[in-house]
Amino acid sequence: MQTVLAKIVADKAIWVEARKQQQPLASFQNEIQPSTRHFYDALQGARTAFILECKKASPSKGVIRDDFDPARIASIYQHYASAISVLTDEKYFQISVLTDEKRKIFSGELRFSADR
């Protein structure tokens, strides 16, 4: 029997191949902007670092919060998080690829500090 993680990985590989056909990398590659924040750097420093997770649902529990509000989560997390893991998978976590609005919430409003 296939593990849940193996199933997620297999399904995502199929999704990626289909997505490549619909929207080839070359069609948006020039629009990609490198991040000024780095996950690894956020975890460095003298203090304990916390990676906080954001997900609306999980494969084992289903929907965790019907009233999932990324802006509210970001406003709470910014006081504690060194970095945030946002699970973006429609099928298993009910969050699709980050929209511009969600991307701003999770990258622009949160000011990660290496000494947090």
PDB file of N, CA and C in Angstrom, residues 1-10 59-60:
ATOM      1  N   MET A   1       0.834  -1.193   0.000  1.00  0.00           N
ATOM      2  CA  MET A   1       0.000   0.000   0.000  1.00  0.00           C
ATOM      3  C   MET A   1       0.877   1.255   0.000  1.00  0.00           C
ATOM      4  N   GLN A   2       0.505   2.214  -0.798  1.00  0.00           N
ATOM      5  CA  GLN A   2       1.255   3.451  -0.945  1.00  0.00           C
ATOM      6  C   GLN A   2       1.017   4.373   0.257  1.00  0.00           C
ATOM      7  N   THR A   3       2.095   4.993   0.768  1.00  0.00           N
ATOM      8  CA  THR A   3       1.940   5.932   1.873  1.00  0.00           C
ATOM      9  C   THR A   3       1.282   7.211   1.361  1.00  0.00           C
ATOM     10  N   VAL A   4       0.737   7.986   2.280  1.00  0.00           N
ATOM     11  CA  VAL A   4       0.100   9.246   1.904  1.00  0.00           C
ATOM     12  C   VAL A   4       1.121  10.164   1.235  1.00  0.00           C
ATOM     13  N   LEU A   5       2.312  10.249   1.811  1.00  0.00           N
ATOM     14  CA  LEU A   5       3.342  11.109   1.236  1.00  0.00           C
ATOM     15  C   LEU A   5       3.723  10.661  -0.176  1.00  0.00           C
ATOM     16  N   ALA A   6       3.874   9.368  -0.381  1.00  0.00           N
ATOM     17  CA  ALA A   6       4.202   8.850  -1.715  1.00  0.00           C
ATOM     18  C   ALA A   6       3.085   9.174  -2.706  1.00  0.00           C
ATOM     19  N   LYS A   7       1.843   9.087  -2.272  1.00  0.00           N
ATOM     20  CA  LYS A   7       0.696   9.411  -3.130  1.00  0.00           C
ATOM     21  C   LYS A   7       0.701  10.896  -3.500  1.00  0.00           C
ATOM     22  N   ILE A   8       0.977  11.755  -2.513  1.00  0.00           N
ATOM     23  CA  ILE A   8       1.042  13.194  -2.782  1.00  0.00           C
ATOM     24  C   ILE A   8       2.139  13.489  -3.799  1.00  0.00           C
ATOM     25  N   VAL A   9       3.315  12.906  -3.610  1.00  0.00           N
ATOM     26  CA  VAL A   9       4.442  13.126  -4.525  1.00  0.00           C
ATOM     27  C   VAL A   9       4.100  12.629  -5.930  1.00  0.00           C
ATOM     28  N   ALA A  10       3.510  11.456  -6.035  1.00  0.00           N
ATOM     29  CA  ALA A  10       3.142  10.901  -7.345  1.00  0.00           C
ATOM     30  C   ALA A  10       2.101  11.779  -8.039  1.00  0.00           C
ATOM     31  N   PRO A  59      -4.266  15.973   4.399  1.00  0.00           N
ATOM     32  CA  PRO A  59      -4.787  14.718   3.853  1.00  0.00           C
ATOM     33  C   PRO A  59      -5.421  13.830   4.922  1.00  0.00           C
ATOM     34  N   SER A  60      -4.900  13.876   6.133  1.00  0.00           N
ATOM     35  CA  SER A  60      -5.417  12.997   7.185  1.00  0.00           C
ATOM     36  C   SER A  60      -6.609  13.583   7.932  1.00  0.00           C
TER      37      SER A  60
END
